[in-house]
PDB file of C-alpha atoms in Angstrom:
ATOM      1  CA  MET A   1    -161.269 -40.088  49.716  1.00 79.00           C
ATOM      2  CA  ASP A   2    -160.366 -37.597  46.701  1.00 81.00           C
ATOM      3  CA  PHE A   3    -159.201 -38.708  43.486  1.00 89.00           C
ATOM      4  CA  ARG A   4    -159.231 -35.308  41.819  1.00 90.00           C
ATOM      5  CA  THR A   5    -155.659 -34.637  40.306  1.00 90.00           C
ATOM      6  CA  ALA A   6    -153.409 -31.733  41.149  1.00 88.00           C
ATOM      7  CA  ASP A   7    -154.842 -29.393  38.786  1.00 89.00           C
ATOM      8  CA  GLY A   8    -158.495 -30.031  40.410  1.00 89.00           C
ATOM      9  CA  SER A   9    -159.752 -32.331  37.491  1.00 93.00           C
ATOM     10  CA  PRO A  10    -161.628 -35.345  38.004  1.00 95.00           C
ATOM     11  CA  ALA A  11    -159.408 -38.778  37.483  1.00 97.00           C
ATOM     12  CA  GLN A  12    -159.560 -40.620  34.408  1.00 98.00           C
ATOM     13  CA  VAL A  13    -159.715 -44.540  36.071  1.00 98.00           C
ATOM     14  CA  LEU A  14    -159.439 -47.770  34.273  1.00 98.00           C
ATOM     15  CA  VAL A  15    -160.167 -51.301  36.171  1.00 98.00           C
ATOM     16  CA  THR A  16    -159.523 -54.632  34.999  1.00 98.00           C
ATOM     17  CA  GLY A  17    -162.236 -57.922  35.799  1.00 96.00           C
ATOM     18  CA  ALA A  18    -164.487 -55.170  36.202  1.00 96.00           C
ATOM     19  CA  SER A  19    -167.836 -57.479  35.738  1.00 93.00           C
ATOM     20  CA  ARG A  20    -167.574 -59.265  39.050  1.00 92.00           C
ATOM     21  CA  GLY A  21    -166.237 -59.588  42.530  1.00 93.00           C
ATOM     22  CA  ILE A  22    -163.537 -57.060  43.615  1.00 96.00           C
ATOM     23  CA  GLY A  23    -163.244 -55.403  40.520  1.00 96.00           C
ATOM     24  CA  LYS A  24    -166.794 -54.529  40.178  1.00 95.00           C
ATOM     25  CA  ALA A  25    -167.205 -53.402  43.715  1.00 97.00           C
ATOM     26  CA  LEU A  26    -164.103 -51.007  42.935  1.00 98.00           C
ATOM     27  CA  VAL A  27    -166.035 -49.508  39.564  1.00 97.00           C
ATOM     28  CA  ASP A  28    -169.140 -49.094  42.240  1.00 96.00           C
ATOM     29  CA  ALA A  29    -167.018 -47.156  44.835  1.00 97.00           C
ATOM     30  CA  LEU A  30    -165.073 -45.313  42.642  1.00 97.00           C
ATOM     31  CA  LEU A  31    -168.359 -43.927  40.761  1.00 96.00           C
ATOM     32  CA  ALA A  32    -169.482 -42.859  43.997  1.00 94.00           C
ATOM     33  CA  GLU A  33    -166.523 -40.463  44.226  1.00 93.00           C
ATOM     34  CA  ALA A  34    -167.004 -37.022  43.251  1.00 88.00           C
ATOM     35  CA  GLY A  35    -163.249 -36.632  42.176  1.00 94.00           C
ATOM     36  CA  VAL A  36    -163.437 -39.341  39.632  1.00 97.00           C
ATOM     37  CA  GLY A  37    -164.422 -38.748  35.813  1.00 96.00           C
ATOM     38  CA  ARG A  38    -164.617 -41.059  33.360  1.00 96.00           C
ATOM     39  CA  VAL A  39    -164.152 -45.067  34.691  1.00 97.00           C
ATOM     40  CA  PHE A  40    -162.993 -47.800  31.735  1.00 97.00           C
ATOM     41  CA  ALA A  41    -164.555 -50.811  32.869  1.00 97.00           C
ATOM     42  CA  VAL A  42    -162.885 -53.633  31.049  1.00 97.00           C
ATOM     43  CA  ALA A  43    -164.144 -57.397  31.326  1.00 96.00           C
ATOM     44  CA  ARG A  44    -163.571 -60.288  29.351  1.00 92.00           C
ATOM     45  CA  ASN A  45    -167.340 -60.802  28.145  1.00 87.00           C
ATOM     46  CA  TRP A  46    -169.444 -57.761  29.287  1.00 84.00           C
ATOM     47  CA  PRO A  47    -173.293 -59.011  29.456  1.00 74.00           C
ATOM     48  CA  GLU A  48    -175.639 -56.711  27.276  1.00 65.00           C
ATOM     49  CA  ALA A  49    -176.905 -54.146  29.786  1.00 56.00           C
ATOM     50  CA  PRO A  50    -177.853 -50.305  29.808  1.00 53.00           C
ATOM     51  CA  GLN A  51    -174.953 -48.211  31.103  1.00 61.00           C
ATOM     52  CA  ARG A  52    -175.813 -46.898  34.896  1.00 63.00           C
ATOM     53  CA  ASP A  53    -173.692 -43.537  34.751  1.00 67.00           C
ATOM     54  CA  GLY A  54    -172.580 -41.744  31.858  1.00 81.00           C
ATOM     55  CA  ARG A  55    -169.269 -41.665  33.481  1.00 91.00           C
ATOM     56  CA  ILE A  56    -168.609 -45.548  32.977  1.00 95.00           C
ATOM     57  CA  VAL A  57    -167.528 -46.965  29.801  1.00 95.00           C
ATOM     58  CA  HIS A  58    -167.837 -50.872  29.251  1.00 95.00           C
ATOM     59  CA  ILE A  59    -165.075 -52.467  27.108  1.00 96.00           C
ATOM     60  CA  ASN A  60    -164.842 -56.223  26.240  1.00 96.00           C
ATOM     61  CA  CYS A  61    -160.972 -57.380  26.192  1.00 97.00           C
ATOM     62  CA  ASP A  62    -159.535 -60.967  26.943  1.00 96.00           C
ATOM     63  CA  LEU A  63    -156.038 -59.706  28.546  1.00 97.00           C
ATOM     64  CA  THR A  64    -154.806 -62.744  27.240  1.00 96.00           C
ATOM     65  CA  ARG A  65    -155.360 -61.743  23.456  1.00 96.00           C
ATOM     66  CA  SER A  66    -152.767 -59.209  21.946  1.00 97.00           C
ATOM     67  CA  GLU A  67    -155.338 -58.143  19.180  1.00 97.00           C
ATOM     68  CA  ASP A  68    -157.714 -57.168  22.281  1.00 97.00           C
ATOM     69  CA  VAL A  69    -155.224 -55.573  24.283  1.00 98.00           C
ATOM     70  CA  GLN A  70    -154.295 -52.925  21.377  1.00 97.00           C
ATOM     71  CA  ARG A  71    -157.975 -52.489  20.840  1.00 97.00           C
ATOM     72  CA  LEU A  72    -158.112 -51.540  24.457  1.00 98.00           C
ATOM     73  CA  ARG A  73    -155.242 -49.399  24.011  1.00 97.00           C
ATOM     74  CA  GLN A  74    -156.468 -47.376  20.772  1.00 97.00           C
ATOM     75  CA  ARG A  75    -159.800 -46.858  22.385  1.00 97.00           C
ATOM     76  CA  VAL A  76    -158.671 -45.486  25.460  1.00 98.00           C
ATOM     77  CA  VAL A  77    -155.920 -43.568  23.893  1.00 97.00           C
ATOM     78  CA  ALA A  78    -158.490 -41.854  21.441  1.00 96.00           C
ATOM     79  CA  ALA A  79    -160.927 -40.912  24.368  1.00 96.00           C
ATOM     80  CA  VAL A  80    -158.483 -39.292  26.831  1.00 96.00           C
ATOM     81  CA  PRO A  81    -154.980 -37.728  27.005  1.00 96.00           C
ATOM     82  CA  ARG A  82    -154.010 -39.511  29.869  1.00 97.00           C
ATOM     83  CA  LEU A  83    -154.677 -41.872  32.833  1.00 98.00           C
ATOM     84  CA  ASP A  84    -154.756 -41.069  36.795  1.00 98.00           C
ATOM     85  CA  LEU A  85    -155.328 -44.625  38.024  1.00 98.00           C
ATOM     86  CA  VAL A  86    -155.347 -48.400  36.781  1.00 98.00           C
ATOM     87  CA  ILE A  87    -156.078 -51.351  38.685  1.00 98.00           C
ATOM     88  CA  ASN A  88    -155.929 -54.910  37.463  1.00 98.00           C
ATOM     89  CA  CYS A  89    -158.234 -57.254  38.879  1.00 97.00           C
ATOM     90  CA  ALA A  90    -158.209 -60.031  36.827  1.00 94.00           C
ATOM     91  CA  GLY A  91    -156.726 -62.890  38.062  1.00 91.00           C
ATOM     92  CA  PHE A  92    -156.946 -67.032  37.561  1.00 84.00           C
ATOM     93  CA  LEU A  93    -157.031 -69.931  40.277  1.00 86.00           C
ATOM     94  CA  HIS A  94    -159.357 -72.746  39.229  1.00 72.00           C
ATOM     95  CA  GLU A  95    -162.120 -73.703  37.077  1.00 71.00           C
ATOM     96  CA  ARG A  96    -165.135 -75.362  37.931  1.00 63.00           C
ATOM     97  CA  ALA A  97    -164.603 -78.421  35.902  1.00 64.00           C
ATOM     98  CA  GLY A  98    -160.617 -77.962  34.954  1.00 72.00           C
ATOM     99  CA  GLN A  99    -157.508 -76.696  36.727  1.00 82.00           C
ATOM    100  CA  GLN A 100    -157.512 -76.992  40.720  1.00 86.00           C
ATOM    101  CA  PRO A 101    -154.870 -75.271  42.829  1.00 85.00           C
ATOM    102  CA  GLU A 102    -152.008 -78.353  43.286  1.00 82.00           C
ATOM    103  CA  LYS A 103    -151.880 -79.973  46.612  1.00 91.00           C
ATOM    104  CA  SER A 104    -148.561 -82.158  45.501  1.00 94.00           C
ATOM    105  CA  LEU A 105    -145.939 -81.869  42.839  1.00 95.00           C
ATOM    106  CA  SER A 106    -147.566 -84.659  41.176  1.00 94.00           C
ATOM    107  CA  GLN A 107    -150.393 -82.894  40.208  1.00 92.00           C
ATOM    108  CA  LEU A 108    -148.559 -80.056  38.243  1.00 92.00           C
ATOM    109  CA  SER A 109    -148.777 -80.015  34.566  1.00 94.00           C
ATOM    110  CA  LEU A 110    -147.297 -77.675  31.870  1.00 96.00           C
ATOM    111  CA  ALA A 111    -151.159 -76.511  30.906  1.00 93.00           C
ATOM    112  CA  GLY A 112    -151.645 -75.648  34.705  1.00 93.00           C
ATOM    113  CA  LEU A 113    -148.457 -73.357  34.607  1.00 95.00           C
ATOM    114  CA  GLN A 114    -149.013 -71.893  31.403  1.00 96.00           C
ATOM    115  CA  ARG A 115    -152.493 -70.992  32.152  1.00 94.00           C
ATOM    116  CA  SER A 116    -151.855 -69.448  35.660  1.00 95.00           C
ATOM    117  CA  PHE A 117    -148.831 -67.782  34.238  1.00 97.00           C
ATOM    118  CA  GLU A 118    -150.609 -66.203  30.958  1.00 97.00           C
ATOM    119  CA  ILE A 119    -153.333 -64.644  33.185  1.00 96.00           C
ATOM    120  CA  ASN A 120    -151.783 -63.787  36.721  1.00 97.00           C
ATOM    121  CA  ALA A 121    -147.804 -62.871  35.466  1.00 98.00           C
ATOM    122  CA  PHE A 122    -148.006 -61.800  31.948  1.00 98.00           C
ATOM    123  CA  ALA A 123    -151.420 -59.999  31.253  1.00 97.00           C
ATOM    124  CA  PRO A 124    -150.582 -57.198  34.128  1.00 98.00           C
ATOM    125  CA  ILE A 125    -147.216 -56.423  32.500  1.00 98.00           C
ATOM    126  CA  LEU A 126    -148.476 -56.695  29.019  1.00 98.00           C
ATOM    127  CA  LEU A 127    -151.425 -53.858  30.086  1.00 98.00           C
ATOM    128  CA  ALA A 128    -149.042 -51.724  31.436  1.00 98.00           C
ATOM    129  CA  GLN A 129    -146.890 -52.212  28.277  1.00 98.00           C
ATOM    130  CA  ALA A 130    -150.185 -51.314  26.367  1.00 98.00           C
ATOM    131  CA  LEU A 131    -151.178 -48.291  28.335  1.00 98.00           C
ATOM    132  CA  LEU A 132    -147.555 -46.552  28.764  1.00 98.00           C
ATOM    133  CA  PRO A 133    -148.577 -43.606  26.504  1.00 97.00           C
ATOM    134  CA  LEU A 134    -151.220 -42.748  28.992  1.00 98.00           C
ATOM    135  CA  LEU A 135    -148.909 -43.257  32.286  1.00 98.00           C
ATOM    136  CA  ARG A 136    -145.983 -41.221  31.195  1.00 97.00           C
ATOM    137  CA  GLY A 137    -145.646 -37.411  31.861  1.00 95.00           C
ATOM    138  CA  THR A 138    -145.294 -35.903  35.309  1.00 96.00           C
ATOM    139  CA  HIS A 139    -148.840 -36.251  36.767  1.00 96.00           C
ATOM    140  CA  ARG A 140    -149.346 -38.557  39.565  1.00 96.00           C
ATOM    141  CA  CYS A 141    -150.803 -41.672  38.818  1.00 97.00           C
ATOM    142  CA  VAL A 142    -151.016 -45.122  40.512  1.00 98.00           C
ATOM    143  CA  PHE A 143    -150.703 -48.531  38.761  1.00 98.00           C
ATOM    144  CA  ALA A 144    -152.171 -51.007  41.039  1.00 98.00           C
ATOM    145  CA  SER A 145    -152.393 -54.728  40.549  1.00 98.00           C
ATOM    146  CA  LEU A 146    -154.290 -57.379  42.544  1.00 97.00           C
ATOM    147  CA  SER A 147    -151.352 -59.883  43.686  1.00 97.00           C
ATOM    148  CA  ALA A 148    -151.707 -62.658  46.818  1.00 95.00           C
ATOM    149  CA  ARG A 149    -149.804 -63.153  49.726  1.00 95.00           C
ATOM    150  CA  VAL A 150    -149.140 -67.057  48.799  1.00 94.00           C
ATOM    151  CA  GLY A 151    -147.157 -65.295  45.908  1.00 95.00           C
ATOM    152  CA  SER A 152    -144.606 -64.092  48.817  1.00 96.00           C
ATOM    153  CA  ILE A 153    -141.555 -66.770  48.893  1.00 96.00           C
ATOM    154  CA  GLY A 154    -140.499 -65.340  52.421  1.00 95.00           C
ATOM    155  CA  ASP A 155    -143.979 -65.973  53.425  1.00 93.00           C
ATOM    156  CA  ASN A 156    -144.320 -69.690  51.925  1.00 93.00           C
ATOM    157  CA  ARG A 157    -144.572 -71.888  54.939  1.00 91.00           C
ATOM    158  CA  LEU A 158    -147.130 -74.497  53.478  1.00 92.00           C
ATOM    159  CA  GLY A 159    -146.169 -75.442  49.945  1.00 93.00           C
ATOM    160  CA  GLY A 160    -148.845 -76.369  47.287  1.00 92.00           C
ATOM    161  CA  TRP A 161    -150.586 -73.981  44.790  1.00 92.00           C
ATOM    162  CA  TYR A 162    -147.758 -74.180  42.501  1.00 95.00           C
ATOM    163  CA  ALA A 163    -148.504 -72.616  39.788  1.00 95.00           C
ATOM    164  CA  TYR A 164    -150.736 -69.851  41.437  1.00 94.00           C
ATOM    165  CA  ARG A 165    -147.974 -69.006  43.712  1.00 95.00           C
ATOM    166  CA  ALA A 166    -145.343 -69.162  41.127  1.00 97.00           C
ATOM    167  CA  SER A 167    -147.290 -66.878  38.566  1.00 97.00           C
ATOM    168  CA  LYS A 168    -148.339 -64.372  41.517  1.00 97.00           C
ATOM    169  CA  SER A 169    -144.608 -64.353  42.309  1.00 98.00           C
ATOM    170  CA  ALA A 170    -143.677 -63.494  38.871  1.00 98.00           C
ATOM    171  CA  GLN A 171    -146.367 -60.850  38.742  1.00 98.00           C
ATOM    172  CA  ASN A 172    -144.486 -59.401  41.534  1.00 98.00           C
ATOM    173  CA  MET A 173    -141.418 -59.314  39.869  1.00 98.00           C
ATOM    174  CA  LEU A 174    -142.504 -58.319  36.691  1.00 98.00           C
ATOM    175  CA  LEU A 175    -144.264 -54.841  38.098  1.00 98.00           C
ATOM    176  CA  ARG A 176    -141.464 -54.249  40.479  1.00 98.00           C
ATOM    177  CA  THR A 177    -139.202 -53.996  37.684  1.00 98.00           C
ATOM    178  CA  PHE A 178    -141.855 -51.762  35.450  1.00 98.00           C
ATOM    179  CA  ALA A 179    -141.914 -49.816  38.821  1.00 98.00           C
ATOM    180  CA  ILE A 180    -138.390 -48.738  38.325  1.00 98.00           C
ATOM    181  CA  GLU A 181    -138.400 -47.951  34.590  1.00 98.00           C
ATOM    182  CA  TRP A 182    -141.700 -45.939  35.182  1.00 98.00           C
ATOM    183  CA  GLN A 183    -139.957 -43.740  37.553  1.00 97.00           C
ATOM    184  CA  ARG A 184    -137.656 -42.395  34.718  1.00 97.00           C
ATOM    185  CA  LEU A 185    -140.731 -41.766  32.675  1.00 97.00           C
ATOM    186  CA  ASN A 186    -142.975 -40.385  35.375  1.00 98.00           C
ATOM    187  CA  ARG A 187    -141.499 -39.386  38.437  1.00 97.00           C
ATOM    188  CA  SER A 188    -145.072 -39.284  40.066  1.00 97.00           C
ATOM    189  CA  GLY A 189    -145.800 -42.961  38.875  1.00 98.00           C
ATOM    190  CA  ILE A 190    -146.733 -45.198  41.757  1.00 98.00           C
ATOM    191  CA  CYS A 191    -146.929 -48.905  41.224  1.00 98.00           C
ATOM    192  CA  LEU A 192    -148.433 -51.055  43.823  1.00 98.00           C
ATOM    193  CA  LEU A 193    -148.907 -55.029  44.499  1.00 98.00           C
ATOM    194  CA  LEU A 194    -151.911 -55.310  46.424  1.00 98.00           C
ATOM    195  CA  HIS A 195    -152.843 -58.487  48.713  1.00 97.00           C
ATOM    196  CA  PRO A 196    -156.772 -58.251  49.015  1.00 95.00           C
ATOM    197  CA  GLY A 197    -157.133 -60.714  51.901  1.00 90.00           C
ATOM    198  CA  THR A 198    -159.539 -63.547  51.285  1.00 83.00           C
ATOM    199  CA  THR A 199    -162.494 -62.157  49.854  1.00 82.00           C
ATOM    200  CA  ASP A 200    -166.102 -63.979  49.094  1.00 75.00           C
ATOM    201  CA  THR A 201    -165.867 -64.429  45.813  1.00 74.00           C
ATOM    202  CA  GLU A 202    -166.119 -67.178  43.088  1.00 67.00           C
ATOM    203  CA  LEU A 203    -162.189 -67.356  43.154  1.00 64.00           C
ATOM    204  CA  SER A 204    -161.847 -67.987  46.762  1.00 59.00           C
ATOM    205  CA  ARG A 205    -165.302 -69.963  47.413  1.00 61.00           C
ATOM    206  CA  PRO A 206    -163.955 -73.507  47.301  1.00 61.00           C
ATOM    207  CA  PHE A 207    -161.601 -72.959  49.947  1.00 60.00           C
ATOM    208  CA  GLN A 208    -163.558 -70.714  52.281  1.00 57.00           C
ATOM    209  CA  ALA A 209    -164.243 -73.953  54.921  1.00 58.00           C
ATOM    210  CA  ARG A 210    -160.882 -73.367  56.918  1.00 68.00           C
ATOM    211  CA  VAL A 211    -160.844 -69.186  56.669  1.00 64.00           C
ATOM    212  CA  PRO A 212    -160.782 -68.117  60.574  1.00 67.00           C
ATOM    213  CA  ALA A 213    -163.725 -66.206  61.902  1.00 62.00           C
ATOM    214  CA  GLY A 214    -163.930 -62.347  60.764  1.00 65.00           C
ATOM    215  CA  LYS A 215    -161.346 -62.993  57.989  1.00 72.00           C
ATOM    216  CA  LEU A 216    -163.457 -63.710  55.041  1.00 77.00           C
ATOM    217  CA  PHE A 217    -164.104 -60.055  53.620  1.00 85.00           C
ATOM    218  CA  THR A 218    -166.923 -58.645  51.457  1.00 92.00           C
ATOM    219  CA  VAL A 219    -165.976 -57.415  48.399  1.00 93.00           C
ATOM    220  CA  ASP A 220    -167.400 -53.749  49.009  1.00 95.00           C
ATOM    221  CA  PHE A 221    -165.037 -54.014  52.428  1.00 95.00           C
ATOM    222  CA  VAL A 222    -161.869 -55.115  50.425  1.00 96.00           C
ATOM    223  CA  ALA A 223    -162.901 -52.148  47.766  1.00 96.00           C
ATOM    224  CA  GLU A 224    -162.756 -49.280  50.305  1.00 97.00           C
ATOM    225  CA  ARG A 225    -159.580 -50.888  52.370  1.00 97.00           C
ATOM    226  CA  LEU A 226    -157.652 -51.168  48.605  1.00 98.00           C
ATOM    227  CA  LEU A 227    -158.705 -47.223  47.481  1.00 97.00           C
ATOM    228  CA  GLU A 228    -157.569 -45.996  51.009  1.00 97.00           C
ATOM    229  CA  ILE A 229    -154.176 -47.466  50.264  1.00 98.00           C
ATOM    230  CA  ILE A 230    -154.138 -46.188  46.901  1.00 98.00           C
ATOM    231  CA  ALA A 231    -155.273 -42.614  47.729  1.00 96.00           C
ATOM    232  CA  ARG A 232    -152.653 -42.344  50.505  1.00 96.00           C
ATOM    233  CA  SER A 233    -149.605 -43.724  48.389  1.00 97.00           C
ATOM    234  CA  ALA A 234    -146.776 -41.603  47.119  1.00 97.00           C
ATOM    235  CA  PRO A 235    -144.222 -42.024  44.680  1.00 97.00           C
ATOM    236  CA  GLU A 236    -141.714 -43.307  47.364  1.00 97.00           C
ATOM    237  CA  ASP A 237    -144.047 -46.238  47.823  1.00 98.00           C
ATOM    238  CA  THR A 238    -143.699 -47.506  43.910  1.00 98.00           C
ATOM    239  CA  GLY A 239    -142.729 -51.381  43.575  1.00 98.00           C
ATOM    240  CA  ARG A 240    -143.825 -52.466  47.094  1.00 98.00           C
ATOM    241  CA  PHE A 241    -146.619 -55.016  48.001  1.00 98.00           C
ATOM    242  CA  TYR A 242    -149.297 -54.212  50.550  1.00 98.00           C
ATOM    243  CA  ALA A 243    -151.952 -56.276  52.223  1.00 97.00           C
ATOM    244  CA  TRP A 244    -155.352 -54.719  52.490  1.00 95.00           C
ATOM    245  CA  ASP A 245    -154.860 -53.254  55.690  1.00 96.00           C
ATOM    246  CA  GLY A 246    -151.835 -51.291  54.468  1.00 96.00           C
ATOM    247  CA  GLN A 247    -148.724 -53.866  55.830  1.00 97.00           C
ATOM    248  CA  PRO A 248    -146.206 -54.461  53.586  1.00 97.00           C
ATOM    249  CA  ILE A 249    -145.779 -58.522  52.929  1.00 97.00           C
ATOM    250  CA  PRO A 250    -142.207 -59.874  52.379  1.00 95.00           C
ATOM    251  CA  TRP A 251    -141.256 -60.946  49.054  1.00 94.00           C
TER     252      TRP A 251
END
């Protein structure tokens, strides 16, 4: 895959949720690409560790804190004139000793809804808002965010998981709306919602027992598939919802 820009310069990339899981795998895969320049690797709390590659910039940022997001914006704007790729991998499903996906309506709570929406729906659109000065222009730019098939209203046949489903559905609507406005500001902008499939991460680990054979993916496999979708996407794909295999998902 070649992520170089139209003028041949290396792509400037930002990845959130970059310290583990799919986000970390994406950062590693991008750094292995010659066509990628700087990678701003954003995480809520980076451990103290030396940088492995001079092209990576580690940034601590809690995407639910407006002051953190503004500092992120200022730091990136000061470093590069534009971004060519943004991938949001931050998401929330459960906590070890706290919120769990609801099996019935009786388990739903206001606090649970607020927490899920804060991370899964509000954080991605506010990130897009903060980074908009770097997304404007005429350059090809992809803003991709991890959604989930369970956020599809048309595909919901099992019920349950109220907060997670609804927050991912809300993310889909917010970013599809952003895609429409963004095309007025950059005709080459491409906003994508991506379902990674069931991936072997901390998020899915408590729910892997019923995953069919061959349907639990490694983070490296998912990162490769998602980057392939991103690399071949075109402006006419903006605002669309795709699975890891490139197949469209109903809203």
